[in-house]
Amino acid sequence: ELTSVLASLVLRYDLQPGFSLAAHVGYSSSAFDGLAFRRLPFSVDFGRDAGRIGGLLLGAEIEKSLLGEGAFGLGILGRFFASLGIQKEWDLPGLAAEGSVKGKPVWMKASVGPVLSYRGWAGFTPFLFPRFDYLWGTFELDQKVQSLEGNEKKDIKGKGQFGLGLGADLELSKSLRVRGEAGVYPRGGGADYSFLLQTIIAF
Protein backbone atom coordinates (compact mmCIF):
# COMPACT_ATOMS: atom_id res chain seq x y z
CA GLU A 1 0.00 0.00 0.00
CA LEU A 2 1.54 3.27 -1.17
CA THR A 3 0.52 6.48 0.60
CA SER A 4 2.04 9.76 -0.56
CA VAL A 5 1.80 13.41 0.39
CA LEU A 6 2.91 15.80 -2.36
CA ALA A 7 3.68 19.51 -2.10
CA SER A 8 4.82 21.52 -5.11
CA LEU A 9 5.26 24.93 -6.64
CA VAL A 10 3.53 25.16 -10.02
CA LEU A 11 4.50 27.51 -12.84
CA ARG A 12 1.68 27.75 -15.40
CA TYR A 13 1.91 29.52 -18.74
CA ASP A 14 -1.01 30.25 -21.08
CA LEU A 15 0.17 29.72 -24.64
CA GLN A 16 -3.17 31.05 -25.88
CA PRO A 17 -6.69 31.41 -24.42
CA GLY A 18 -7.81 27.94 -23.36
CA PHE A 19 -4.43 26.25 -23.82
CA SER A 20 -1.86 26.10 -21.00
CA LEU A 21 1.26 24.25 -19.89
CA ALA A 22 2.45 23.86 -16.29
CA ALA A 23 5.58 22.55 -14.55
CA HIS A 24 5.68 21.17 -10.97
CA VAL A 25 8.71 21.14 -8.66
CA GLY A 26 8.38 20.06 -5.05
CA TYR A 27 8.71 17.40 -2.37
CA SER A 28 7.10 14.00 -1.92
CA SER A 29 6.75 11.93 1.24
CA SER A 30 5.85 8.27 0.66
CA ALA A 31 5.09 5.29 2.90
CA PHE A 32 5.06 1.64 1.77
CA ASP A 33 3.02 -0.58 4.04
CA GLY A 34 3.20 -4.36 3.57
CA LEU A 35 6.11 -4.40 1.12
CA ALA A 36 8.24 -7.54 1.65
CA PHE A 37 11.73 -8.39 0.34
CA ARG A 38 12.43 -12.16 0.42
CA ARG A 39 15.53 -12.52 -1.79
CA LEU A 40 17.95 -10.90 0.62
CA PRO A 41 20.22 -12.70 3.12
CA PHE A 42 17.67 -11.67 5.80
CA SER A 43 14.05 -11.04 4.79
CA VAL A 44 12.69 -7.53 5.34
CA ASP A 45 9.04 -6.56 5.85
CA PHE A 46 8.12 -2.89 5.58
CA GLY A 47 5.42 -1.97 8.05
CA ARG A 48 4.10 1.37 9.25
CA ASP A 49 7.04 1.63 11.67
CA ALA A 50 9.45 1.98 8.72
CA GLY A 51 8.45 5.63 8.43
CA ARG A 52 8.13 7.82 5.35
CA ILE A 53 10.68 8.33 2.58
CA GLY A 54 11.20 11.79 1.14
CA GLY A 55 11.94 12.55 -2.47
CA LEU A 56 12.11 15.14 -5.21
CA LEU A 57 8.80 15.69 -6.99
CA LEU A 58 8.73 16.70 -10.65
CA GLY A 59 5.62 17.05 -12.77
CA ALA A 60 3.93 18.55 -15.79
CA GLU A 61 0.40 19.41 -16.92
CA ILE A 62 -1.16 20.26 -20.26
CA GLU A 63 -4.72 21.56 -20.51
CA LYS A 64 -6.72 22.41 -23.63
CA SER A 65 -10.24 23.84 -23.79
CA LEU A 66 -12.41 22.25 -26.49
CA LEU A 67 -15.68 24.04 -25.71
CA GLY A 68 -15.43 27.45 -24.12
CA GLU A 69 -18.73 29.16 -24.89
CA GLY A 70 -21.85 29.01 -22.75
CA ALA A 71 -22.44 27.73 -19.25
CA PHE A 72 -20.92 24.31 -19.90
CA GLY A 73 -17.24 23.77 -20.68
CA LEU A 74 -15.36 20.82 -22.09
CA GLY A 75 -11.60 20.34 -22.17
CA ILE A 76 -8.87 17.76 -21.91
CA LEU A 77 -6.26 17.56 -19.16
CA GLY A 78 -3.08 15.49 -18.89
CA ARG A 79 -0.91 15.20 -15.78
CA PHE A 80 2.42 13.51 -15.06
CA PHE A 81 4.24 13.22 -11.73
CA ALA A 82 7.56 11.58 -10.85
CA SER A 83 8.73 10.99 -7.28
CA LEU A 84 12.50 10.45 -7.12
CA GLY A 85 13.12 9.03 -3.66
CA ILE A 86 16.07 10.04 -1.51
CA GLN A 87 18.00 6.99 -0.28
CA LYS A 88 17.17 6.09 3.33
CA GLU A 89 18.95 3.69 5.69
CA TRP A 90 17.47 1.48 8.42
CA ASP A 91 19.20 -0.68 11.03
CA LEU A 92 18.26 -4.37 11.25
CA PRO A 93 17.15 -5.20 14.80
CA GLY A 94 17.30 -8.64 16.39
CA LEU A 95 20.54 -9.85 14.76
CA ALA A 96 23.68 -11.03 16.53
CA ALA A 97 25.74 -8.92 14.12
CA GLU A 98 25.21 -5.32 13.01
CA GLY A 99 23.35 -4.93 9.76
CA SER A 100 21.45 -2.35 7.75
CA VAL A 101 19.40 -1.85 4.61
CA LYS A 102 19.28 1.10 2.23
CA GLY A 103 16.21 1.80 0.14
CA LYS A 104 15.36 4.16 -2.70
CA PRO A 105 11.85 4.19 -4.25
CA VAL A 106 11.02 5.80 -7.57
CA TRP A 107 7.44 6.01 -8.79
CA MET A 108 5.54 7.81 -11.55
CA LYS A 109 1.88 8.58 -12.20
CA ALA A 110 0.23 9.66 -15.45
CA SER A 111 -3.40 10.57 -16.05
CA VAL A 112 -5.37 11.96 -18.97
CA GLY A 113 -9.05 12.57 -19.60
CA PRO A 114 -11.84 15.06 -20.35
CA VAL A 115 -12.81 17.85 -17.96
CA LEU A 116 -16.50 18.78 -17.85
CA SER A 117 -17.28 22.02 -16.05
CA TYR A 118 -20.28 24.23 -15.25
CA ARG A 119 -19.76 28.03 -15.37
CA GLY A 120 -23.28 29.19 -14.62
CA TRP A 121 -22.39 30.45 -11.13
CA ALA A 122 -20.27 33.56 -10.76
CA GLY A 123 -16.91 32.83 -9.11
CA PHE A 124 -17.65 29.14 -8.55
CA THR A 125 -16.99 26.49 -11.22
CA PRO A 126 -17.54 22.81 -10.35
CA PHE A 127 -15.99 20.21 -12.62
CA LEU A 128 -15.88 16.47 -13.27
CA PHE A 129 -12.63 14.80 -14.36
CA PRO A 130 -12.94 11.12 -15.42
CA ARG A 131 -9.53 9.84 -16.49
CA PHE A 132 -7.29 7.01 -17.44
CA ASP A 133 -4.75 6.72 -14.62
CA TYR A 134 -1.55 4.67 -14.46
CA LEU A 135 0.95 4.30 -11.59
CA TRP A 136 4.28 2.49 -11.88
CA GLY A 137 7.79 2.47 -10.42
CA THR A 138 10.41 0.50 -8.48
CA PHE A 139 11.72 0.13 -4.94
CA GLU A 140 15.34 -1.05 -4.67
CA LEU A 141 16.77 -2.31 -1.39
CA ASP A 142 20.44 -3.03 -0.54
CA GLN A 143 21.30 -5.10 2.53
CA LYS A 144 24.63 -5.56 4.31
CA VAL A 145 25.24 -7.72 7.37
CA GLN A 146 29.01 -8.03 7.98
CA SER A 147 30.27 -9.99 4.93
CA LEU A 148 26.77 -10.79 3.63
CA GLU A 149 25.36 -8.47 0.99
CA GLY A 150 22.22 -8.57 -1.11
CA ASN A 151 20.12 -6.49 -3.46
CA GLU A 152 16.47 -6.79 -4.49
CA LYS A 153 14.26 -4.60 -6.66
CA LYS A 154 10.47 -4.62 -6.49
CA ASP A 155 8.17 -3.34 -9.22
CA ILE A 156 5.41 -0.92 -8.22
CA LYS A 157 2.16 -0.91 -10.17
CA GLY A 158 -1.29 0.48 -9.46
CA LYS A 159 -4.17 -2.00 -9.40
CA GLY A 160 -6.67 0.33 -11.08
CA GLN A 161 -6.34 2.23 -14.34
CA PHE A 162 -9.42 4.45 -14.08
CA GLY A 163 -10.11 7.42 -11.83
CA LEU A 164 -12.89 9.93 -11.29
CA GLY A 165 -12.25 13.40 -9.91
CA LEU A 166 -14.84 15.84 -8.59
CA GLY A 167 -13.78 19.37 -7.74
CA ALA A 168 -14.36 23.09 -8.05
CA ASP A 169 -12.56 26.37 -8.77
CA LEU A 170 -13.29 29.26 -6.42
CA GLU A 171 -12.36 32.65 -7.86
CA LEU A 172 -11.56 35.04 -5.00
CA SER A 173 -10.34 37.83 -7.30
CA LYS A 174 -9.10 38.33 -10.85
CA SER A 175 -5.63 37.20 -9.80
CA LEU A 176 -6.39 34.66 -7.04
CA ARG A 177 -8.15 31.33 -7.41
CA VAL A 178 -8.45 28.23 -5.18
CA ARG A 179 -8.98 24.74 -6.65
CA GLY A 180 -10.01 21.65 -4.71
CA GLU A 181 -10.46 18.12 -6.02
CA ALA A 182 -11.25 14.69 -4.57
CA GLY A 183 -10.54 11.57 -6.63
CA VAL A 184 -11.57 7.91 -6.38
CA TYR A 185 -9.84 5.00 -8.16
CA PRO A 186 -11.84 1.74 -8.20
CA ARG A 187 -9.87 -1.52 -8.11
CA GLY A 188 -10.42 -5.15 -7.35
CA GLY A 189 -11.34 -5.50 -3.69
CA GLY A 190 -11.83 -1.79 -2.97
CA ALA A 191 -10.80 1.68 -4.05
CA ASP A 192 -8.02 4.24 -3.62
CA TYR A 193 -8.43 7.96 -3.01
CA SER A 194 -6.68 11.25 -3.65
CA PHE A 195 -7.15 14.86 -2.51
CA LEU A 196 -5.80 17.99 -4.20
CA LEU A 197 -5.70 21.61 -3.01
CA GLN A 198 -4.16 24.40 -5.10
CA THR A 199 -3.83 28.14 -4.65
CA ILE A 200 -3.42 29.79 -8.07
CA ILE A 201 -2.01 33.30 -8.42
CA ALA A 202 -2.11 34.98 -11.84
CA PHE A 203 0.49 37.55 -12.92
mmCIF file of C-alpha atoms in Angstrom:
data_model
loop_
_atom_site.group_PDB
_atom_site.id
_atom_site.type_symbol
_atom_site.label_atom_id
_atom_site.label_comp_id
_atom_site.label_asym_id
_atom_site.label_seq_id
_atom_site.Cartn_x
_atom_site.Cartn_y
_atom_site.Cartn_z
ATOM 1 C CA GLU A 1 0.000 0.000 0.000
ATOM 2 C CA LEU A 2 1.542 3.274 -1.174
ATOM 3 C CA THR A 3 0.520 6.476 0.602
ATOM 4 C CA SER A 4 2.038 9.759 -0.563
ATOM 5 C CA VAL A 5 1.801 13.410 0.393
ATOM 6 C CA LEU A 6 2.910 15.800 -2.360
ATOM 7 C CA ALA A 7 3.683 19.514 -2.102
ATOM 8 C CA SER A 8 4.816 21.516 -5.111
ATOM 9 C CA LEU A 9 5.256 24.933 -6.640
ATOM 10 C CA VAL A 10 3.526 25.164 -10.019
ATOM 11 C CA LEU A 11 4.496 27.513 -12.842
ATOM 12 C CA ARG A 12 1.680 27.748 -15.395
ATOM 13 C CA TYR A 13 1.907 29.515 -18.741
ATOM 14 C CA ASP A 14 -1.009 30.247 -21.081
ATOM 15 C CA LEU A 15 0.174 29.718 -24.639
ATOM 16 C CA GLN A 16 -3.168 31.049 -25.875
ATOM 17 C CA PRO A 17 -6.689 31.406 -24.420
ATOM 18 C CA GLY A 18 -7.809 27.944 -23.357
ATOM 19 C CA PHE A 19 -4.427 26.254 -23.824
ATOM 20 C CA SER A 20 -1.864 26.101 -21.001
ATOM 21 C CA LEU A 21 1.256 24.252 -19.892
ATOM 22 C CA ALA A 22 2.451 23.862 -16.294
ATOM 23 C CA ALA A 23 5.582 22.554 -14.554
ATOM 24 C CA HIS A 24 5.677 21.173 -10.974
ATOM 25 C CA VAL A 25 8.706 21.143 -8.662
ATOM 26 C CA GLY A 26 8.379 20.056 -5.054
ATOM 27 C CA TYR A 27 8.709 17.405 -2.370
ATOM 28 C CA SER A 28 7.102 13.998 -1.918
ATOM 29 C CA SER A 29 6.754 11.929 1.239
ATOM 30 C CA SER A 30 5.849 8.266 0.655
ATOM 31 C CA ALA A 31 5.090 5.288 2.901
ATOM 32 C CA PHE A 32 5.056 1.645 1.773
ATOM 33 C CA ASP A 33 3.016 -0.581 4.044
ATOM 34 C CA GLY A 34 3.200 -4.359 3.569
ATOM 35 C CA LEU A 35 6.111 -4.399 1.118
ATOM 36 C CA ALA A 36 8.238 -7.539 1.647
ATOM 37 C CA PHE A 37 11.729 -8.387 0.337
ATOM 38 C CA ARG A 38 12.433 -12.157 0.417
ATOM 39 C CA ARG A 39 15.525 -12.519 -1.791
ATOM 40 C CA LEU A 40 17.953 -10.897 0.616
ATOM 41 C CA PRO A 41 20.217 -12.704 3.121
ATOM 42 C CA PHE A 42 17.670 -11.675 5.799
ATOM 43 C CA SER A 43 14.047 -11.036 4.786
ATOM 44 C CA VAL A 44 12.688 -7.532 5.344
ATOM 45 C CA ASP A 45 9.038 -6.561 5.852
ATOM 46 C CA PHE A 46 8.123 -2.891 5.585
ATOM 47 C CA GLY A 47 5.417 -1.965 8.054
ATOM 48 C CA ARG A 48 4.104 1.367 9.247
ATOM 49 C CA ASP A 49 7.036 1.632 11.666
ATOM 50 C CA ALA A 50 9.454 1.980 8.715
ATOM 51 C CA GLY A 51 8.448 5.634 8.425
ATOM 52 C CA ARG A 52 8.133 7.816 5.353
ATOM 53 C CA ILE A 53 10.678 8.326 2.583
ATOM 54 C CA GLY A 54 11.196 11.788 1.141
ATOM 55 C CA GLY A 55 11.936 12.548 -2.472
ATOM 56 C CA LEU A 56 12.113 15.136 -5.215
ATOM 57 C CA LEU A 57 8.804 15.686 -6.994
ATOM 58 C CA LEU A 58 8.728 16.700 -10.652
ATOM 59 C CA GLY A 59 5.620 17.048 -12.766
ATOM 60 C CA ALA A 60 3.935 18.555 -15.793
ATOM 61 C CA GLU A 61 0.400 19.409 -16.923
ATOM 62 C CA ILE A 62 -1.164 20.262 -20.258
ATOM 63 C CA GLU A 63 -4.724 21.562 -20.511
ATOM 64 C CA LYS A 64 -6.718 22.411 -23.634
ATOM 65 C CA SER A 65 -10.236 23.838 -23.790
ATOM 66 C CA LEU A 66 -12.412 22.247 -26.488
ATOM 67 C CA LEU A 67 -15.677 24.045 -25.713
ATOM 68 C CA GLY A 68 -15.429 27.450 -24.115
ATOM 69 C CA GLU A 69 -18.732 29.162 -24.887
ATOM 70 C CA GLY A 70 -21.847 29.015 -22.754
ATOM 71 C CA ALA A 71 -22.444 27.726 -19.248
ATOM 72 C CA PHE A 72 -20.921 24.307 -19.900
ATOM 73 C CA GLY A 73 -17.244 23.769 -20.676
ATOM 74 C CA LEU A 74 -15.359 20.815 -22.089
ATOM 75 C CA GLY A 75 -11.601 20.343 -22.168
ATOM 76 C CA ILE A 76 -8.868 17.759 -21.905
ATOM 77 C CA LEU A 77 -6.258 17.560 -19.158
ATOM 78 C CA GLY A 78 -3.077 15.494 -18.892
ATOM 79 C CA ARG A 79 -0.910 15.205 -15.781
ATOM 80 C CA PHE A 80 2.415 13.505 -15.061
ATOM 81 C CA PHE A 81 4.237 13.222 -11.726
ATOM 82 C CA ALA A 82 7.558 11.579 -10.853
ATOM 83 C CA SER A 83 8.727 10.988 -7.276
ATOM 84 C CA LEU A 84 12.496 10.451 -7.116
ATOM 85 C CA GLY A 85 13.116 9.033 -3.656
ATOM 86 C CA ILE A 86 16.074 10.036 -1.509
ATOM 87 C CA GLN A 87 17.998 6.993 -0.282
ATOM 88 C CA LYS A 88 17.173 6.092 3.330
ATOM 89 C CA GLU A 89 18.947 3.692 5.693
ATOM 90 C CA TRP A 90 17.473 1.483 8.418
ATOM 91 C CA ASP A 91 19.196 -0.681 11.034
ATOM 92 C CA LEU A 92 18.260 -4.368 11.250
ATOM 93 C CA PRO A 93 17.150 -5.200 14.801
ATOM 94 C CA GLY A 94 17.300 -8.643 16.390
ATOM 95 C CA LEU A 95 20.540 -9.846 14.757
ATOM 96 C CA ALA A 96 23.684 -11.032 16.535
ATOM 97 C CA ALA A 97 25.742 -8.916 14.120
ATOM 98 C CA GLU A 98 25.213 -5.321 13.010
ATOM 99 C CA GLY A 99 23.350 -4.932 9.757
ATOM 100 C CA SER A 100 21.446 -2.347 7.753
ATOM 101 C CA VAL A 101 19.397 -1.847 4.615
ATOM 102 C CA LYS A 102 19.280 1.102 2.231
ATOM 103 C CA GLY A 103 16.212 1.796 0.135
ATOM 104 C CA LYS A 104 15.359 4.157 -2.705
ATOM 105 C CA PRO A 105 11.854 4.194 -4.245
ATOM 106 C CA VAL A 106 11.024 5.804 -7.572
ATOM 107 C CA TRP A 107 7.436 6.005 -8.788
ATOM 108 C CA MET A 108 5.539 7.809 -11.554
ATOM 109 C CA LYS A 109 1.885 8.582 -12.196
ATOM 110 C CA ALA A 110 0.235 9.659 -15.448
ATOM 111 C CA SER A 111 -3.402 10.570 -16.047
ATOM 112 C CA VAL A 112 -5.374 11.964 -18.973
ATOM 113 C CA GLY A 113 -9.053 12.569 -19.603
ATOM 114 C CA PRO A 114 -11.839 15.059 -20.348
ATOM 115 C CA VAL A 115 -12.806 17.848 -17.957
ATOM 116 C CA LEU A 116 -16.495 18.778 -17.850
ATOM 117 C CA SER A 117 -17.282 22.023 -16.054
ATOM 118 C CA TYR A 118 -20.276 24.226 -15.252
ATOM 119 C CA ARG A 119 -19.764 28.026 -15.372
ATOM 120 C CA GLY A 120 -23.279 29.192 -14.621
ATOM 121 C CA TRP A 121 -22.387 30.453 -11.127
ATOM 122 C CA ALA A 122 -20.268 33.563 -10.764
ATOM 123 C CA GLY A 123 -16.910 32.831 -9.109
ATOM 124 C CA PHE A 124 -17.653 29.137 -8.551
ATOM 125 C CA THR A 125 -16.989 26.489 -11.217
ATOM 126 C CA PRO A 126 -17.542 22.814 -10.350
ATOM 127 C CA PHE A 127 -15.989 20.205 -12.617
ATOM 128 C CA LEU A 128 -15.880 16.474 -13.267
ATOM 129 C CA PHE A 129 -12.630 14.801 -14.356
ATOM 130 C CA PRO A 130 -12.942 11.123 -15.416
ATOM 131 C CA ARG A 131 -9.527 9.843 -16.489
ATOM 132 C CA PHE A 132 -7.287 7.011 -17.442
ATOM 133 C CA ASP A 133 -4.752 6.721 -14.623
ATOM 134 C CA TYR A 134 -1.552 4.674 -14.462
ATOM 135 C CA LEU A 135 0.946 4.302 -11.594
ATOM 136 C CA TRP A 136 4.281 2.489 -11.879
ATOM 137 C CA GLY A 137 7.787 2.472 -10.419
ATOM 138 C CA THR A 138 10.410 0.498 -8.480
ATOM 139 C CA PHE A 139 11.720 0.135 -4.935
ATOM 140 C CA GLU A 140 15.338 -1.052 -4.668
ATOM 141 C CA LEU A 141 16.774 -2.309 -1.388
ATOM 142 C CA ASP A 142 20.436 -3.028 -0.545
ATOM 143 C CA GLN A 143 21.299 -5.098 2.529
ATOM 144 C CA LYS A 144 24.629 -5.565 4.314
ATOM 145 C CA VAL A 145 25.243 -7.723 7.368
ATOM 146 C CA GLN A 146 29.007 -8.032 7.978
ATOM 147 C CA SER A 147 30.268 -9.992 4.928
ATOM 148 C CA LEU A 148 26.774 -10.787 3.631
ATOM 149 C CA GLU A 149 25.364 -8.471 0.991
ATOM 150 C CA GLY A 150 22.215 -8.572 -1.113
ATOM 151 C CA ASN A 151 20.117 -6.486 -3.465
ATOM 152 C CA GLU A 152 16.467 -6.786 -4.493
ATOM 153 C CA LYS A 153 14.263 -4.596 -6.662
ATOM 154 C CA LYS A 154 10.473 -4.618 -6.487
ATOM 155 C CA ASP A 155 8.173 -3.342 -9.219
ATOM 156 C CA ILE A 156 5.413 -0.917 -8.223
ATOM 157 C CA LYS A 157 2.157 -0.915 -10.175
ATOM 158 C CA GLY A 158 -1.286 0.477 -9.463
ATOM 159 C CA LYS A 159 -4.172 -2.003 -9.400
ATOM 160 C CA GLY A 160 -6.674 0.335 -11.076
ATOM 161 C CA GLN A 161 -6.344 2.234 -14.344
ATOM 162 C CA PHE A 162 -9.423 4.451 -14.077
ATOM 163 C CA GLY A 163 -10.111 7.422 -11.826
ATOM 164 C CA LEU A 164 -12.892 9.926 -11.288
ATOM 165 C CA GLY A 165 -12.247 13.401 -9.907
ATOM 166 C CA LEU A 166 -14.840 15.839 -8.592
ATOM 167 C CA GLY A 167 -13.782 19.367 -7.740
ATOM 168 C CA ALA A 168 -14.357 23.092 -8.054
ATOM 169 C CA ASP A 169 -12.557 26.368 -8.771
ATOM 170 C CA LEU A 170 -13.294 29.256 -6.423
ATOM 171 C CA GLU A 171 -12.362 32.655 -7.861
ATOM 172 C CA LEU A 172 -11.561 35.036 -5.004
ATOM 173 C CA SER A 173 -10.340 37.828 -7.298
ATOM 174 C CA LYS A 174 -9.101 38.330 -10.851
ATOM 175 C CA SER A 175 -5.629 37.200 -9.797
ATOM 176 C CA LEU A 176 -6.391 34.661 -7.036
ATOM 177 C CA ARG A 177 -8.146 31.328 -7.409
ATOM 178 C CA VAL A 178 -8.445 28.234 -5.185
ATOM 179 C CA ARG A 179 -8.981 24.743 -6.646
ATOM 180 C CA GLY A 180 -10.006 21.647 -4.709
ATOM 181 C CA GLU A 181 -10.463 18.122 -6.023
ATOM 182 C CA ALA A 182 -11.247 14.689 -4.574
ATOM 183 C CA GLY A 183 -10.542 11.567 -6.632
ATOM 184 C CA VAL A 184 -11.568 7.914 -6.376
ATOM 185 C CA TYR A 185 -9.844 5.000 -8.163
ATOM 186 C CA PRO A 186 -11.838 1.736 -8.204
ATOM 187 C CA ARG A 187 -9.866 -1.518 -8.111
ATOM 188 C CA GLY A 188 -10.422 -5.151 -7.348
ATOM 189 C CA GLY A 189 -11.344 -5.497 -3.687
ATOM 190 C CA GLY A 190 -11.830 -1.792 -2.965
ATOM 191 C CA ALA A 191 -10.800 1.681 -4.053
ATOM 192 C CA ASP A 192 -8.019 4.235 -3.622
ATOM 193 C CA TYR A 193 -8.427 7.963 -3.011
ATOM 194 C CA SER A 194 -6.678 11.255 -3.648
ATOM 195 C CA PHE A 195 -7.147 14.857 -2.508
ATOM 196 C CA LEU A 196 -5.800 17.990 -4.200
ATOM 197 C CA LEU A 197 -5.700 21.605 -3.014
ATOM 198 C CA GLN A 198 -4.158 24.397 -5.102
ATOM 199 C CA THR A 199 -3.829 28.138 -4.653
ATOM 200 C CA ILE A 200 -3.419 29.787 -8.073
ATOM 201 C CA ILE A 201 -2.015 33.303 -8.420
ATOM 202 C CA ALA A 202 -2.108 34.983 -11.842
ATOM 203 C CA PHE A 203 0.492 37.554 -12.925
#
